[in-house]
Amino acid sequence: MACVSLTFGQTDRENSSSPSLPPKEKFHLYLLVGQSNMAGRGKVTPEDQTKNPHVLMFDQEGQWVPAVDPLHFDKPKIAGVGLGRTFGLEIAKDNPEITIGLIPCAVGGSPIASWEPGAFDKATKTHPYDDTMKRAAAALPAGELKGILWHQGESDSSPEKSELYEEKLHELIARFRKELDAPEVPFIAGQMGQFQERPWNDAKKKVDQVHQDLPKDVPNTAFVSSDGLKHKGDNVHFDAESYRELGRRYAKAYRELQKANAKP
């Protein structure tokens, strides 16, 4: 198996931290996009940093390394456990011959308008969509894109923004599929947190309905419920165990999509 090193103008890491990659057809890649509940804000434990040779991540320096939390680096001081690593571990169980590659690109606090070409996110001084496409261009040659995982919506839960959300999300899915040359790639959206301490307003309910309606409105998409999940004490972000459960639910939704698409 070939050893691949990809950088963004930085020096290579030591060889010991750069794992050998499998053949392209056995390296299944997943794009992780959205805002902070995709990036993850859960408390990291030693178990969350246990390496698994079958689950890798494309790190900030543009190298494939073992996937350990935090996967994301959008806000380094608060990034933590998210749903991505558990999703990868679950999917890796399905076929021991396959290696999973996670491409973390979420940006905390980003409204969907910042997930358009040229858009700038002032809080993080990043271009969420453009940066994602650059990372995808660097990461995807090593494997095959098998799915896009999306968790976002809190920043669009206002009367004005929620009215535009359906159109923007459908456009985003189409744009990802076109520009990544993956017209049928599965797209899975997760439900925002349902926390008693922070009741939903009408705008948030509207955004949620867009998520729930995806499977009937856009081909090869799925919706993942957040029923029963808890927050970390801030009424906004899930706690670590809820992120892990969310990862399991995304994996279940992905498997169901794959089963539905399987040829008889």
mmCIF file of C-alpha atoms in Angstrom:
data_model
loop_
_atom_site.group_PDB
_atom_site.id
_atom_site.type_symbol
_atom_site.label_atom_id
_atom_site.label_comp_id
_atom_site.label_asym_id
_atom_site.label_seq_id
_atom_site.Cartn_x
_atom_site.Cartn_y
_atom_site.Cartn_z
ATOM 1 C CA MET A 1 0.000 0.000 0.000
ATOM 2 C CA ALA A 2 1.261 3.437 -0.864
ATOM 3 C CA CYS A 3 2.097 6.023 1.759
ATOM 4 C CA VAL A 4 0.608 9.411 0.886
ATOM 5 C CA SER A 5 1.565 12.786 2.314
ATOM 6 C CA LEU A 6 -0.527 15.863 1.516
ATOM 7 C CA THR A 7 0.311 19.302 2.874
ATOM 8 C CA PHE A 8 -0.860 22.884 2.664
ATOM 9 C CA GLY A 9 2.514 24.582 2.628
ATOM 10 C CA GLN A 10 3.661 23.013 5.865
ATOM 11 C CA THR A 11 6.363 20.478 6.571
ATOM 12 C CA ASP A 12 5.578 16.780 6.565
ATOM 13 C CA ARG A 13 4.935 15.073 9.860
ATOM 14 C CA GLU A 14 7.090 12.258 11.027
ATOM 15 C CA ASN A 15 6.558 9.095 9.000
ATOM 16 C CA SER A 16 5.319 7.265 12.067
ATOM 17 C CA SER A 17 2.185 9.433 12.210
ATOM 18 C CA SER A 18 1.338 9.131 8.502
ATOM 19 C CA PRO A 19 -0.453 5.819 7.998
ATOM 20 C CA SER A 20 -0.238 3.833 4.795
ATOM 21 C CA LEU A 21 -3.348 4.239 2.686
ATOM 22 C CA PRO A 22 -5.327 1.445 1.058
ATOM 23 C CA PRO A 23 -6.077 1.260 -2.666
ATOM 24 C CA LYS A 24 -8.409 4.025 -3.797
ATOM 25 C CA GLU A 25 -11.423 1.736 -4.212
ATOM 26 C CA LYS A 26 -11.076 0.539 -0.629
ATOM 27 C CA PHE A 27 -10.760 4.018 0.894
ATOM 28 C CA HIS A 28 -14.286 5.363 1.455
ATOM 29 C CA LEU A 29 -14.440 9.091 2.133
ATOM 30 C CA TYR A 30 -17.058 11.216 3.901
ATOM 31 C CA LEU A 31 -17.354 14.987 3.992
ATOM 32 C CA LEU A 32 -18.381 16.482 7.376
ATOM 33 C CA VAL A 33 -20.011 19.887 6.896
ATOM 34 C CA GLY A 34 -22.223 22.334 8.774
ATOM 35 C CA GLN A 35 -21.803 24.325 11.967
ATOM 36 C CA SER A 36 -20.781 23.636 15.566
ATOM 37 C CA ASN A 37 -22.956 20.596 16.211
ATOM 38 C CA MET A 38 -21.200 18.889 13.314
ATOM 39 C CA ALA A 39 -17.800 20.091 14.460
ATOM 40 C CA GLY A 40 -18.539 18.830 17.973
ATOM 41 C CA ARG A 41 -18.246 20.460 21.367
ATOM 42 C CA GLY A 42 -18.412 17.392 23.637
ATOM 43 C CA LYS A 43 -15.921 16.631 26.405
ATOM 44 C CA VAL A 44 -13.058 14.505 25.113
ATOM 45 C CA THR A 45 -12.085 11.341 27.017
ATOM 46 C CA PRO A 46 -9.105 9.014 26.458
ATOM 47 C CA GLU A 47 -11.442 6.594 24.667
ATOM 48 C CA ASP A 48 -12.255 9.292 22.111
ATOM 49 C CA GLN A 49 -8.562 9.461 21.238
ATOM 50 C CA THR A 50 -8.092 5.739 20.720
ATOM 51 C CA LYS A 51 -6.706 5.112 17.241
ATOM 52 C CA ASN A 52 -8.345 2.677 14.848
ATOM 53 C CA PRO A 53 -6.375 1.756 11.717
ATOM 54 C CA HIS A 54 -9.592 1.559 9.702
ATOM 55 C CA VAL A 55 -10.759 5.120 10.452
ATOM 56 C CA LEU A 56 -8.643 8.077 9.333
ATOM 57 C CA MET A 57 -9.166 11.833 9.137
ATOM 58 C CA PHE A 58 -7.815 14.533 6.849
ATOM 59 C CA ASP A 59 -6.238 16.900 9.358
ATOM 60 C CA GLN A 60 -5.680 20.653 9.319
ATOM 61 C CA GLU A 61 -2.275 20.209 7.670
ATOM 62 C CA GLY A 62 -3.778 18.170 4.858
ATOM 63 C CA GLN A 63 -2.512 14.778 5.936
ATOM 64 C CA TRP A 64 -4.302 11.499 6.571
ATOM 65 C CA VAL A 65 -3.888 10.571 10.222
ATOM 66 C CA PRO A 66 -5.789 8.311 12.670
ATOM 67 C CA ALA A 67 -9.207 9.777 13.457
ATOM 68 C CA VAL A 68 -9.292 10.944 17.074
ATOM 69 C CA ASP A 69 -11.400 13.645 18.670
ATOM 70 C CA PRO A 70 -11.494 16.506 18.195
ATOM 71 C CA LEU A 71 -11.689 15.948 14.442
ATOM 72 C CA HIS A 72 -12.410 19.602 13.754
ATOM 73 C CA PHE A 73 -10.269 22.698 14.181
ATOM 74 C CA ASP A 74 -12.738 25.503 13.389
ATOM 75 C CA LYS A 75 -12.458 26.843 16.934
ATOM 76 C CA PRO A 76 -9.506 24.981 18.493
ATOM 77 C CA LYS A 77 -10.139 26.112 22.073
ATOM 78 C CA ILE A 78 -13.631 24.584 22.198
ATOM 79 C CA ALA A 79 -13.670 21.861 19.523
ATOM 80 C CA GLY A 80 -14.404 18.467 21.055
ATOM 81 C CA VAL A 81 -16.239 15.193 20.569
ATOM 82 C CA GLY A 82 -18.600 15.240 17.603
ATOM 83 C CA LEU A 83 -20.597 12.705 15.641
ATOM 84 C CA GLY A 84 -18.037 12.041 12.902
ATOM 85 C CA ARG A 85 -15.684 9.622 14.611
ATOM 86 C CA THR A 86 -18.482 7.369 15.875
ATOM 87 C CA PHE A 87 -20.031 7.384 12.406
ATOM 88 C CA GLY A 88 -16.704 6.283 10.955
ATOM 89 C CA LEU A 89 -16.227 3.520 13.495
ATOM 90 C CA GLU A 90 -19.739 2.223 12.856
ATOM 91 C CA ILE A 91 -19.358 2.146 9.081
ATOM 92 C CA ALA A 92 -15.921 0.550 9.404
ATOM 93 C CA LYS A 93 -17.543 -2.387 11.203
ATOM 94 C CA ASP A 94 -19.552 -3.233 8.097
ATOM 95 C CA ASN A 95 -16.571 -4.273 5.984
ATOM 96 C CA PRO A 96 -13.145 -5.043 7.479
ATOM 97 C CA GLU A 97 -11.523 -4.643 4.050
ATOM 98 C CA ILE A 98 -12.548 -0.982 3.824
ATOM 99 C CA THR A 99 -10.847 2.034 5.416
ATOM 100 C CA ILE A 100 -12.972 5.070 6.282
ATOM 101 C CA GLY A 101 -11.651 8.570 5.645
ATOM 102 C CA LEU A 102 -13.317 11.550 7.342
ATOM 103 C CA ILE A 103 -12.866 15.058 5.915
ATOM 104 C CA PRO A 104 -13.828 17.553 8.660
ATOM 105 C CA CYS A 105 -14.911 20.937 7.267
ATOM 106 C CA ALA A 106 -17.621 22.257 9.622
ATOM 107 C CA VAL A 107 -17.459 25.836 10.920
ATOM 108 C CA GLY A 108 -19.121 26.760 14.195
ATOM 109 C CA GLY A 109 -21.793 29.449 13.940
ATOM 110 C CA SER A 110 -21.888 29.442 10.157
ATOM 111 C CA PRO A 111 -25.238 30.275 8.526
ATOM 112 C CA ILE A 112 -26.083 28.492 5.297
ATOM 113 C CA ALA A 113 -25.357 31.694 3.355
ATOM 114 C CA SER A 114 -21.684 31.222 4.212
ATOM 115 C CA TRP A 115 -21.823 27.840 2.454
ATOM 116 C CA GLU A 116 -21.882 29.513 -0.941
ATOM 117 C CA PRO A 117 -18.933 30.211 -3.270
ATOM 118 C CA GLY A 118 -17.014 33.294 -2.182
ATOM 119 C CA ALA A 119 -18.879 33.714 1.112
ATOM 120 C CA PHE A 120 -16.845 34.835 4.146
ATOM 121 C CA ASP A 121 -17.499 33.918 7.790
ATOM 122 C CA LYS A 122 -16.365 36.875 9.890
ATOM 123 C CA ALA A 123 -16.323 35.056 13.232
ATOM 124 C CA THR A 124 -13.776 32.465 12.112
ATOM 125 C CA LYS A 125 -12.227 34.496 9.270
ATOM 126 C CA THR A 126 -12.809 31.576 6.917
ATOM 127 C CA HIS A 127 -14.615 30.871 3.666
ATOM 128 C CA PRO A 128 -16.570 27.734 4.668
ATOM 129 C CA TYR A 129 -17.609 26.574 1.214
ATOM 130 C CA ASP A 130 -14.450 27.574 -0.625
ATOM 131 C CA ASP A 131 -12.230 26.095 2.090
ATOM 132 C CA THR A 132 -14.232 22.866 1.990
ATOM 133 C CA MET A 133 -13.802 22.573 -1.751
ATOM 134 C CA LYS A 134 -10.053 23.126 -1.439
ATOM 135 C CA ARG A 135 -9.792 20.426 1.209
ATOM 136 C CA ALA A 136 -11.967 18.096 -0.832
ATOM 137 C CA ALA A 137 -9.791 18.639 -3.906
ATOM 138 C CA ALA A 138 -6.746 17.660 -1.870
ATOM 139 C CA ALA A 139 -8.340 14.707 -0.080
ATOM 140 C CA LEU A 140 -10.554 13.009 -2.643
ATOM 141 C CA PRO A 141 -7.858 11.739 -5.045
ATOM 142 C CA ALA A 142 -6.843 9.228 -2.363
ATOM 143 C CA GLY A 143 -10.229 7.489 -2.247
ATOM 144 C CA GLU A 144 -13.871 7.514 -3.275
ATOM 145 C CA LEU A 145 -16.483 9.942 -1.919
ATOM 146 C CA LYS A 146 -19.294 7.897 -0.370
ATOM 147 C CA GLY A 147 -21.306 10.423 1.602
ATOM 148 C CA ILE A 148 -21.829 13.990 2.812
ATOM 149 C CA LEU A 149 -22.909 14.512 6.421
ATOM 150 C CA TRP A 150 -24.599 17.819 7.279
ATOM 151 C CA HIS A 151 -25.628 19.291 10.641
ATOM 152 C CA GLN A 152 -26.596 22.941 10.562
ATOM 153 C CA GLY A 153 -29.566 25.256 10.953
ATOM 154 C CA GLU A 154 -29.339 27.006 14.292
ATOM 155 C CA SER A 155 -27.814 30.098 12.682
ATOM 156 C CA ASP A 156 -30.697 30.289 10.215
ATOM 157 C CA SER A 157 -33.491 30.036 12.789
ATOM 158 C CA SER A 158 -34.672 33.621 12.390
ATOM 159 C CA PRO A 159 -37.812 34.803 10.571
ATOM 160 C CA GLU A 160 -35.892 36.235 7.608
ATOM 161 C CA LYS A 161 -33.306 33.481 7.131
ATOM 162 C CA SER A 162 -35.682 30.567 7.677
ATOM 163 C CA GLU A 163 -37.796 31.677 4.701
ATOM 164 C CA LEU A 164 -34.822 31.133 2.408
ATOM 165 C CA TYR A 165 -33.486 27.980 4.023
ATOM 166 C CA GLU A 166 -35.165 25.358 1.845
ATOM 167 C CA GLU A 167 -34.002 26.950 -1.379
ATOM 168 C CA LYS A 168 -30.464 27.411 -0.094
ATOM 169 C CA LEU A 169 -30.137 23.865 1.254
ATOM 170 C CA HIS A 170 -31.404 22.295 -1.958
ATOM 171 C CA GLU A 171 -29.008 24.479 -3.945
ATOM 172 C CA LEU A 172 -26.144 23.492 -1.654
ATOM 173 C CA ILE A 173 -26.777 19.792 -2.145
ATOM 174 C CA ALA A 174 -26.938 20.225 -5.921
ATOM 175 C CA ARG A 175 -23.763 22.337 -5.899
ATOM 176 C CA PHE A 176 -21.825 19.807 -3.826
ATOM 177 C CA ARG A 177 -22.898 16.964 -6.096
ATOM 178 C CA LYS A 178 -22.032 18.861 -9.267
ATOM 179 C CA GLU A 179 -18.688 20.301 -8.194
ATOM 180 C CA LEU A 180 -17.540 17.077 -6.553
ATOM 181 C CA ASP A 181 -18.626 15.102 -9.623
ATOM 182 C CA ALA A 182 -20.791 12.899 -7.436
ATOM 183 C CA PRO A 183 -24.362 13.335 -8.733
ATOM 184 C CA GLU A 184 -25.872 10.616 -6.555
ATOM 185 C CA VAL A 185 -23.721 10.824 -3.424
ATOM 186 C CA PRO A 186 -25.821 10.330 -0.253
ATOM 187 C CA PHE A 187 -26.518 13.491 1.743
ATOM 188 C CA ILE A 188 -27.582 13.057 5.374
ATOM 189 C CA ALA A 189 -28.935 15.892 7.517
ATOM 190 C CA GLY A 190 -29.275 15.747 11.286
ATOM 191 C CA GLN A 191 -31.944 17.363 13.416
ATOM 192 C CA MET A 192 -31.100 20.316 15.620
ATOM 193 C CA GLY A 193 -31.135 19.799 19.372
ATOM 194 C CA GLN A 194 -34.544 19.549 21.031
ATOM 195 C CA PHE A 195 -33.904 20.909 24.493
ATOM 196 C CA GLN A 196 -36.666 21.784 26.952
ATOM 197 C CA GLU A 197 -34.640 24.675 28.334
ATOM 198 C CA ARG A 198 -34.607 26.309 24.895
ATOM 199 C CA PRO A 199 -37.996 25.925 23.179
ATOM 200 C CA TRP A 200 -38.079 26.239 19.412
ATOM 201 C CA ASN A 201 -39.516 29.350 17.797
ATOM 202 C CA ASP A 202 -41.513 29.220 14.545
ATOM 203 C CA ALA A 203 -38.411 29.919 12.469
ATOM 204 C CA LYS A 204 -36.548 26.974 13.958
ATOM 205 C CA LYS A 205 -39.551 24.750 13.320
ATOM 206 C CA LYS A 206 -39.491 25.893 9.685
ATOM 207 C CA VAL A 207 -35.796 24.999 9.320
ATOM 208 C CA ASP A 208 -36.433 21.638 10.969
ATOM 209 C CA GLN A 209 -39.247 20.899 8.537
ATOM 210 C CA VAL A 210 -36.870 21.503 5.644
ATOM 211 C CA HIS A 211 -34.545 18.883 7.126
ATOM 212 C CA GLN A 212 -37.372 16.427 7.709
ATOM 213 C CA ASP A 213 -38.712 16.892 4.171
ATOM 214 C CA LEU A 214 -35.381 16.225 2.464
ATOM 215 C CA PRO A 215 -35.983 12.510 1.757
ATOM 216 C CA LYS A 216 -39.153 13.274 -0.204
ATOM 217 C CA ASP A 217 -37.836 16.433 -1.885
ATOM 218 C CA VAL A 218 -34.275 15.508 -2.880
ATOM 219 C CA PRO A 219 -33.156 12.069 -4.136
ATOM 220 C CA ASN A 220 -30.730 9.990 -2.061
ATOM 221 C CA THR A 221 -30.984 12.045 1.106
ATOM 222 C CA ALA A 222 -31.830 11.105 4.680
ATOM 223 C CA PHE A 223 -32.934 12.776 7.904
ATOM 224 C CA VAL A 224 -31.594 11.843 11.347
ATOM 225 C CA SER A 225 -33.697 12.544 14.441
ATOM 226 C CA SER A 226 -32.291 14.068 17.633
ATOM 227 C CA ASP A 227 -35.101 12.672 19.813
ATOM 228 C CA GLY A 228 -33.984 12.009 23.379
ATOM 229 C CA LEU A 229 -30.542 13.560 23.063
ATOM 230 C CA LYS A 230 -29.188 15.901 25.739
ATOM 231 C CA HIS A 231 -27.173 19.117 25.754
ATOM 232 C CA LYS A 232 -23.876 19.725 27.525
ATOM 233 C CA GLY A 233 -25.319 22.378 29.834
ATOM 234 C CA ASP A 234 -25.403 25.287 27.402
ATOM 235 C CA ASN A 235 -28.807 24.550 25.806
ATOM 236 C CA VAL A 236 -27.141 24.599 22.380
ATOM 237 C CA HIS A 237 -24.623 21.806 21.923
ATOM 238 C CA PHE A 238 -25.126 18.100 22.509
ATOM 239 C CA ASP A 239 -23.143 16.384 25.239
ATOM 240 C CA ALA A 240 -20.459 13.876 24.280
ATOM 241 C CA GLU A 241 -22.600 10.758 24.600
ATOM 242 C CA SER A 242 -25.383 12.367 22.574
ATOM 243 C CA TYR A 243 -22.862 13.131 19.816
ATOM 244 C CA ARG A 244 -21.813 9.488 19.822
ATOM 245 C CA GLU A 245 -25.438 8.407 19.602
ATOM 246 C CA LEU A 246 -25.992 10.881 16.793
ATOM 247 C CA GLY A 247 -23.057 9.288 14.965
ATOM 248 C CA ARG A 248 -24.694 5.883 15.339
ATOM 249 C CA ARG A 249 -27.954 7.289 13.980
ATOM 250 C CA TYR A 250 -26.193 8.811 10.971
ATOM 251 C CA ALA A 251 -24.592 5.426 10.320
ATOM 252 C CA LYS A 252 -27.984 3.724 10.514
ATOM 253 C CA ALA A 253 -29.478 6.241 8.079
ATOM 254 C CA TYR A 254 -26.566 5.744 5.719
ATOM 255 C CA ARG A 255 -26.952 1.970 5.783
ATOM 256 C CA GLU A 256 -30.659 2.314 5.050
ATOM 257 C CA LEU A 257 -29.919 4.534 2.055
ATOM 258 C CA GLN A 258 -27.392 2.023 0.775
ATOM 259 C CA LYS A 259 -29.886 -0.806 1.176
ATOM 260 C CA ALA A 260 -32.579 1.150 -0.662
ATOM 261 C CA ASN A 261 -30.175 1.877 -3.512
ATOM 262 C CA ALA A 262 -28.887 -1.683 -3.795
ATOM 263 C CA LYS A 263 -29.712 -3.289 -7.099
ATOM 264 C CA PRO A 264 -31.945 -6.395 -6.808
#
